[in-house]
Coordinates of C-alpha atoms and ligand atoms in Angstrom, one line a residue:
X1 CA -39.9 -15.7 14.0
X2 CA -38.7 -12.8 11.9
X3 CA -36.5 -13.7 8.8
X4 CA -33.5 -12.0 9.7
X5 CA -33.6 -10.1 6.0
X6 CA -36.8 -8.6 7.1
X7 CA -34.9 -6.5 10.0
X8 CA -32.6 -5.2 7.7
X9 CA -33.3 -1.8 8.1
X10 CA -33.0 1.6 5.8
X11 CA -29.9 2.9 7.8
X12 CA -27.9 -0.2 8.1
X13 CA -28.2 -0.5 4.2
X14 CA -27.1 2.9 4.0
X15 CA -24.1 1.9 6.8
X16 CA -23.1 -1.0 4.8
X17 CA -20.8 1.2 2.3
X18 CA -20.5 3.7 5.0
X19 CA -17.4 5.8 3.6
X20 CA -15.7 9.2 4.5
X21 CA -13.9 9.6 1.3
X22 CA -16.8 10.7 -0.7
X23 CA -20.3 12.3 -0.3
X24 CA -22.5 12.0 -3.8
X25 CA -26.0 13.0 -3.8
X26 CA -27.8 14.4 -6.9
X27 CA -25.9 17.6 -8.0
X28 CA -23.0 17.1 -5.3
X29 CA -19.7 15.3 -5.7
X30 CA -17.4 16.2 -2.8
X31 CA -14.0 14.7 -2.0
X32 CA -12.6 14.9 1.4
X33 CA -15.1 17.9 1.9
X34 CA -14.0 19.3 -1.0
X35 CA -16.4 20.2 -3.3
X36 CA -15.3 18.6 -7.0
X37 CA -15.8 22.1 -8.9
X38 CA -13.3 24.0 -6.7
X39 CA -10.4 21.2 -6.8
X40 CA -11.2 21.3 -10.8
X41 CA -8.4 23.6 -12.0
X42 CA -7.0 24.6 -8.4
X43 CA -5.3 21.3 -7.5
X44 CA -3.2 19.4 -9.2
X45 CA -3.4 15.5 -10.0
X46 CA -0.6 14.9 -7.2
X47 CA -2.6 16.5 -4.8
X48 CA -5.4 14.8 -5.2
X49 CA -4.3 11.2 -4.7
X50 CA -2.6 12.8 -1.4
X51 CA -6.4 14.4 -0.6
X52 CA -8.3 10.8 -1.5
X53 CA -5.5 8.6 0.2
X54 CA -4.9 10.9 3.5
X55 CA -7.8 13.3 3.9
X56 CA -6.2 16.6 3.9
X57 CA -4.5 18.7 0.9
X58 CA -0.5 18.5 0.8
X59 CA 1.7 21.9 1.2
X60 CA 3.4 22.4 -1.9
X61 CA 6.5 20.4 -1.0
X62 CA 5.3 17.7 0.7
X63 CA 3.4 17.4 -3.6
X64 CA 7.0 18.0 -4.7
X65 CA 8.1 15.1 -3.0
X66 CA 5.7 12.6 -3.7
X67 CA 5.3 13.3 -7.6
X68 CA 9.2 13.1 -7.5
X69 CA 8.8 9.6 -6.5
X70 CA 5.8 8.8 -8.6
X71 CA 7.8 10.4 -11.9
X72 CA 10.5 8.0 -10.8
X73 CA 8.2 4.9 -11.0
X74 CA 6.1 5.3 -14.5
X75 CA 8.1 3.2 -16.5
X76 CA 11.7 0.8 -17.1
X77 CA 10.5 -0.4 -20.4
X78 CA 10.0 -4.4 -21.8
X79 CA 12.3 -5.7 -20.1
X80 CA 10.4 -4.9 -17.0
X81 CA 7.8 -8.0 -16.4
X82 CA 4.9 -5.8 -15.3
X83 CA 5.2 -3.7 -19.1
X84 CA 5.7 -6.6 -21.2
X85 CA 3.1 -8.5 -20.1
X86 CA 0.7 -5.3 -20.9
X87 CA 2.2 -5.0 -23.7
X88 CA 1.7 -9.0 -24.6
X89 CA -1.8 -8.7 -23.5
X90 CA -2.4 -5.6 -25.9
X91 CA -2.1 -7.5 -28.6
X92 CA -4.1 -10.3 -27.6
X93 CA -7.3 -8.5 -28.2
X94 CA -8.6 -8.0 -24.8
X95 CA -8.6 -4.3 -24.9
X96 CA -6.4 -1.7 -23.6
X97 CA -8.2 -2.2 -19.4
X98 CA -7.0 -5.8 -19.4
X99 CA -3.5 -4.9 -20.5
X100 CA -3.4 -2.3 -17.7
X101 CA -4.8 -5.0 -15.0
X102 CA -2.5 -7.7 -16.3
X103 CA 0.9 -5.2 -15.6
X104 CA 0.1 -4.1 -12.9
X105 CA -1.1 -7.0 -11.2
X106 CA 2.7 -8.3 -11.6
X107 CA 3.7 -5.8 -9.1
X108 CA 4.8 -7.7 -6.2
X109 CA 7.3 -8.3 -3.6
X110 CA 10.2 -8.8 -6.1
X111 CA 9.0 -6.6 -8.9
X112 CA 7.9 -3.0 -7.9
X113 CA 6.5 -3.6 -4.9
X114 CA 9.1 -4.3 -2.9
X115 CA 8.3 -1.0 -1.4
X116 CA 5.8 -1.7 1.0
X117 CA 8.5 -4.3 3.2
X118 CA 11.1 -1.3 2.6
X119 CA 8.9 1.0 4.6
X120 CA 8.5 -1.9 7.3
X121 CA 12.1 -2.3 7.0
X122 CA 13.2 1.3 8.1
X123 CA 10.3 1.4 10.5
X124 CA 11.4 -1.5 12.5
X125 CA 14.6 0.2 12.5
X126 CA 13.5 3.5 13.4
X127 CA 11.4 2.1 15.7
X128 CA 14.6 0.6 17.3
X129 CA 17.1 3.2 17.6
X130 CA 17.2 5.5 20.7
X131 CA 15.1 8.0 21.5
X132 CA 17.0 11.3 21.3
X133 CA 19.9 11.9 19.1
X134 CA 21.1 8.7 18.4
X135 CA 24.6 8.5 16.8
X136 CA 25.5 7.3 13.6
X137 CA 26.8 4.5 15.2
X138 CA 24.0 4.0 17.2
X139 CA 21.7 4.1 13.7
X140 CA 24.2 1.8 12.2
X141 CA 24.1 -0.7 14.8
X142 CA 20.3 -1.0 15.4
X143 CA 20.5 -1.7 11.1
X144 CA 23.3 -4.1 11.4
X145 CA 20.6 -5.9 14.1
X146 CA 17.5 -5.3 11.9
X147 CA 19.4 -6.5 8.9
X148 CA 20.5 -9.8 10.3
X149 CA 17.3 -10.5 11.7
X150 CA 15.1 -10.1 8.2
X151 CA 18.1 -11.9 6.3
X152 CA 17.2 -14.8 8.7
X153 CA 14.1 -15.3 6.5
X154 CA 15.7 -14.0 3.1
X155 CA 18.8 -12.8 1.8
X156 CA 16.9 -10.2 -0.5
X157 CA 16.8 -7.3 1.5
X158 CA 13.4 -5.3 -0.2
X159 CA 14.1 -2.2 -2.2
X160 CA 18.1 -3.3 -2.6
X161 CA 20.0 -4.6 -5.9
X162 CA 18.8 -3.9 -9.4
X163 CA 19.4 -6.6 -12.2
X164 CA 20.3 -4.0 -14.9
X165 CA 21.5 -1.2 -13.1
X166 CA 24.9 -1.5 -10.8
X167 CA 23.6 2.0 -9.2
X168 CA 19.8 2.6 -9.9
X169 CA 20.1 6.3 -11.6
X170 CA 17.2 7.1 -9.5
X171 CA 18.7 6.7 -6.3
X172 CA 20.4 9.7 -6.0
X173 CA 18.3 12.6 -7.2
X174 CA 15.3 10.8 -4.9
X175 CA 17.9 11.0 -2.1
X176 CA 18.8 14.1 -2.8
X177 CA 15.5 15.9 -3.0
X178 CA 14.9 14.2 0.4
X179 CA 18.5 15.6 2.1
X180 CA 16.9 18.9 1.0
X181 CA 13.4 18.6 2.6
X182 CA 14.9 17.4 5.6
X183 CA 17.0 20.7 5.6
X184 CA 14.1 22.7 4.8
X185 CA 12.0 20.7 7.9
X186 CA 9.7 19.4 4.9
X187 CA 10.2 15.8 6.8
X188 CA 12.3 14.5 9.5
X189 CA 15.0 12.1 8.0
X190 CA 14.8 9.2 10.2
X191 CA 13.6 7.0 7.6
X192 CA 16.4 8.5 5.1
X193 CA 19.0 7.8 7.7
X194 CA 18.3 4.3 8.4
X195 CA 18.3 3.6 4.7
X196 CA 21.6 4.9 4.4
X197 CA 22.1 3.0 7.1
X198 CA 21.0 -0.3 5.7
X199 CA 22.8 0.2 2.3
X200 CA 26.3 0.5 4.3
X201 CA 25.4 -2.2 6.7
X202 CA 24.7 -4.7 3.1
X203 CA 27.8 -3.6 1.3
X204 CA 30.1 -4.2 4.2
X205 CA 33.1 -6.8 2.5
X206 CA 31.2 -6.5 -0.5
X207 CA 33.2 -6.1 -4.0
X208 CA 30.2 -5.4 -6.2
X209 CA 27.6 -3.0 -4.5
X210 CA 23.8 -3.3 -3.5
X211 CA 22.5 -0.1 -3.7
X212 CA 19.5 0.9 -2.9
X213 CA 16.6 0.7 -5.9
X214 CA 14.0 3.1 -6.8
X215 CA 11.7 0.9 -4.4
X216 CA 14.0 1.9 -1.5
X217 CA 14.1 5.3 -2.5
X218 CA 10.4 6.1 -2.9
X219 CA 10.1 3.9 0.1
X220 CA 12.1 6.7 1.5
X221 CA 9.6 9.3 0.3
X222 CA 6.3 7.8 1.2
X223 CA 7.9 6.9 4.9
X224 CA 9.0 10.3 5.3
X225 CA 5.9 11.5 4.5
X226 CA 3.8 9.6 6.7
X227 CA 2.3 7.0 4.4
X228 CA 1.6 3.8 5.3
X229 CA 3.7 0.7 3.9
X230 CA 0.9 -1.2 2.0
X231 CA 0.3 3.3 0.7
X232 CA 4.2 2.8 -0.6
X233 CA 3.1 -0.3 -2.9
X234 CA -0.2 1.7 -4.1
X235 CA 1.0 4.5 -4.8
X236 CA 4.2 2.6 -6.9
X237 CA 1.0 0.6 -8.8
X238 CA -0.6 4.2 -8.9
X239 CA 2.5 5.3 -11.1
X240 CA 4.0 2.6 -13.1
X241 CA 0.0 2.1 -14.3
X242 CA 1.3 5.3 -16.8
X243 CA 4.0 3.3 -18.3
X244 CA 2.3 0.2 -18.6
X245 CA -0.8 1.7 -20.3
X246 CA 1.4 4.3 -22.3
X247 CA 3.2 1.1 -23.5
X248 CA -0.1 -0.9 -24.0
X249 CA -1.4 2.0 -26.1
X250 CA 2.1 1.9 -28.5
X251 CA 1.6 -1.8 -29.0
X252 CA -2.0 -1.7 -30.3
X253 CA -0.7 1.2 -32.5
X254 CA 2.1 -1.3 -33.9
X255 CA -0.8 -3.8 -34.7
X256 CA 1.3 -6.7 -34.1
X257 CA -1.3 -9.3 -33.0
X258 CA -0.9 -12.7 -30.4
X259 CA 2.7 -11.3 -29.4
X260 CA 4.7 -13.7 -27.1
X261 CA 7.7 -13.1 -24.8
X262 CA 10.6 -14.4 -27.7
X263 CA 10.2 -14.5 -31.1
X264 CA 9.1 -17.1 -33.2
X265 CA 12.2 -17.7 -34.3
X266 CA 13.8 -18.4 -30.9
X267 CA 12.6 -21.7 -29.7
X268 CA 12.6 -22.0 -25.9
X269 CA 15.2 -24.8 -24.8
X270 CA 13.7 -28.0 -24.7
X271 CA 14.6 -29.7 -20.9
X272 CA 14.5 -33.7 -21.7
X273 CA 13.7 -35.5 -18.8
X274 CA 16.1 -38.4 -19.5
X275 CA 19.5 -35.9 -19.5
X276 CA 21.3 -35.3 -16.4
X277 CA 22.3 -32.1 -17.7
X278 CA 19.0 -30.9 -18.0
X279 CA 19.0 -29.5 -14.7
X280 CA 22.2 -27.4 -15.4
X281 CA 19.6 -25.4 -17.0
X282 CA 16.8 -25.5 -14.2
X283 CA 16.1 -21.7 -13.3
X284 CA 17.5 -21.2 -9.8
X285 CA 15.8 -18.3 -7.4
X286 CA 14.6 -15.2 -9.2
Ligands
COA301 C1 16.1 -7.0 -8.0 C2 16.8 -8.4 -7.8 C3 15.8 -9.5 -8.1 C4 18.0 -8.4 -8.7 O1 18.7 -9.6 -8.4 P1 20.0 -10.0 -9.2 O2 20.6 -8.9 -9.9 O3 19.6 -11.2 -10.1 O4 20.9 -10.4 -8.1 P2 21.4 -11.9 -7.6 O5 20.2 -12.7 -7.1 O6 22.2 -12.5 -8.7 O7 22.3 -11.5 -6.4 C5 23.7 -11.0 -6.7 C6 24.3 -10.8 -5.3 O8 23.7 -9.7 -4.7 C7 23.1 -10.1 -3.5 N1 21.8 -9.3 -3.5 C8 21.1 -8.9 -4.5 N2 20.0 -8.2 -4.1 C9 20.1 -8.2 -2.8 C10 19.2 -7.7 -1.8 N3 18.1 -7.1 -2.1 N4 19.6 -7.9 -0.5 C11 20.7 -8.5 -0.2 N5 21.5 -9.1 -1.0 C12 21.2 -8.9 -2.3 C13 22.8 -11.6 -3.6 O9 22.7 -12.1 -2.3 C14 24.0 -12.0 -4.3 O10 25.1 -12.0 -3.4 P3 26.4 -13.0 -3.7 O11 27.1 -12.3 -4.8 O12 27.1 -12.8 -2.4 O13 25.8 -14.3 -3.9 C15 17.2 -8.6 -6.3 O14 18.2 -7.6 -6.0 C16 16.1 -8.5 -5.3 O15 15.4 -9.4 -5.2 N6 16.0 -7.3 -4.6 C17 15.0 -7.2 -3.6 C18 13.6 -6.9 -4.2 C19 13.5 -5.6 -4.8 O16 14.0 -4.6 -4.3 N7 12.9 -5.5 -6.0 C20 12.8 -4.3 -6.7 C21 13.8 -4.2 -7.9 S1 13.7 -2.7 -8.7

């Protein structure tokens, strides 16, 4: 009986990274159908992850949008776990890729990537709310419903709250340049709307406010826009991979070497098992 390797044929070795992103053979690199020579110097870097991620090239504003969002992202300095961790690693000696991998691979559901269970957040919404023109109410109510049901399994609504900022300064010029492509039929504004919607539906009775964060507001953009959730954390990874290696690259320059998260001089607390009050100190959720 044939050994099943010996069937293998030419074509199925060929099918087995079977791809429509790319087509390479000698003297041919095309991307999308795009020959690489005629995107060199006619589109731009945003364009390009649009082309490789979605097939087609953007119109100018749908590019607008989407490196607004990306600018937002790059970078919130060390005190932002995915950037001091790159920044750790830098000086570590382990080379500036592994302090790039090491950053970005803190990007998660809590930190930075929250975006990704934003967009499934407004889609269940929009999903939801009635066909034709639904009132505000009616948008409000369908979040009120949404809300309740995802706070079932957490509290943390994704892409709301900010543990520095009591109103993320992104929010509003994201929001903004998304009120205007909606007036200028760039995108429909569903997704806007029921984020609006879920940001009033959170605060209600509340004395300190949970805006929405830059994660709910690119969220925002890459829903309008037509990308998928899982696209909204990628592309967020895509962006804040500038900061993290831009910071990376600063702390090799400063030749500090085996950095750690406190100085030296700052001794971590020391929990002893046998107090009672040690537990006062016990991290609770973060
Ligand atoms: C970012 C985050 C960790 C900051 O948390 P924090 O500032 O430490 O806030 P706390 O956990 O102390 O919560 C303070 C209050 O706000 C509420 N809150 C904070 N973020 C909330 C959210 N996303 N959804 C609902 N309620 C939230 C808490 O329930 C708490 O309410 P209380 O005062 O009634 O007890 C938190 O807001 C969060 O997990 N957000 C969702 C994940 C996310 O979007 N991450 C991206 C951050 S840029």
């Amino acid at each position: 009986m044939a050994d099943e390797r010996s069937t293998t044929t030419r074509d199925e070795v060929a099918d087995w990274w079977a791809t429509s992103i790319s087509r390479i053979e000698p003297g041919v690199i095309e991307l999308r159908g795009h020959p690489v020579q005629e995107l060199i110097g006619s589109a731009g870097f945003g364009s390009v992850i649009w082309l490789m991620l979605r097939g087609d090239l953007p119109s100018p504003e749908q590019t607008a949008l989407m490196e607004a969002a990306l600018v937002a992202s790059v970078d919130h300095g060390p005190h932002a776990p995915s950037i001091a961790v790159a920044r750790m690693t830098a000086t570590c000696g382990v080379g500036l890729n592994s302090a790039v991998a090491n950053g970005i691979n803190l990007l998660g559901d809590v930190h930075g990537g929250a975006g990704q269970q934003c967009v499934e957040l407004l889609t269940e919404i929009c999903a939801e709310v009635p066909a034709g023109d639904a009132t505000d109410e009616q948008v409000l109510g369908v979040a009120a419903e949404v809300v309740a049901r995802w706070q079932q399994r957490s509290r943390y609504l994704p892409g709301f709250g900010h543990r520095f900022h009591p109103v993320d300064p992104r929010r509003d010029p994201l929001l903004g340049l998304v009120d205007v492509a909606v007036d200028n039929e760039v995108v429909g504004g569903q997704y806007l709307r029921a984020a609006r919607a879920v940001e009033i539906v959170l605060n209600r009775g509340r004395s300190t406010p949970i805006p929405m964060n830059v994660d709910a507001a690119t969220a925002v953009i890459y829903a309008e826009l037509g990308f998928p959730a899982p696209l909204a954390r990628g592309l967020f990874v895509l962006a804040r991979a500038v900061g993290v290696l831009t910071h990376a690259w600063e702390e090799t320059q400063q030749g500090r070497r085996i950095k750690g998260p406190i100085p030296p001089s700052i001794r971590p607390t020391f929990l002893d098992p046998g107090d009672e009050a040690a537990g006062a100190h016990a991290p609770t959720e973060s």
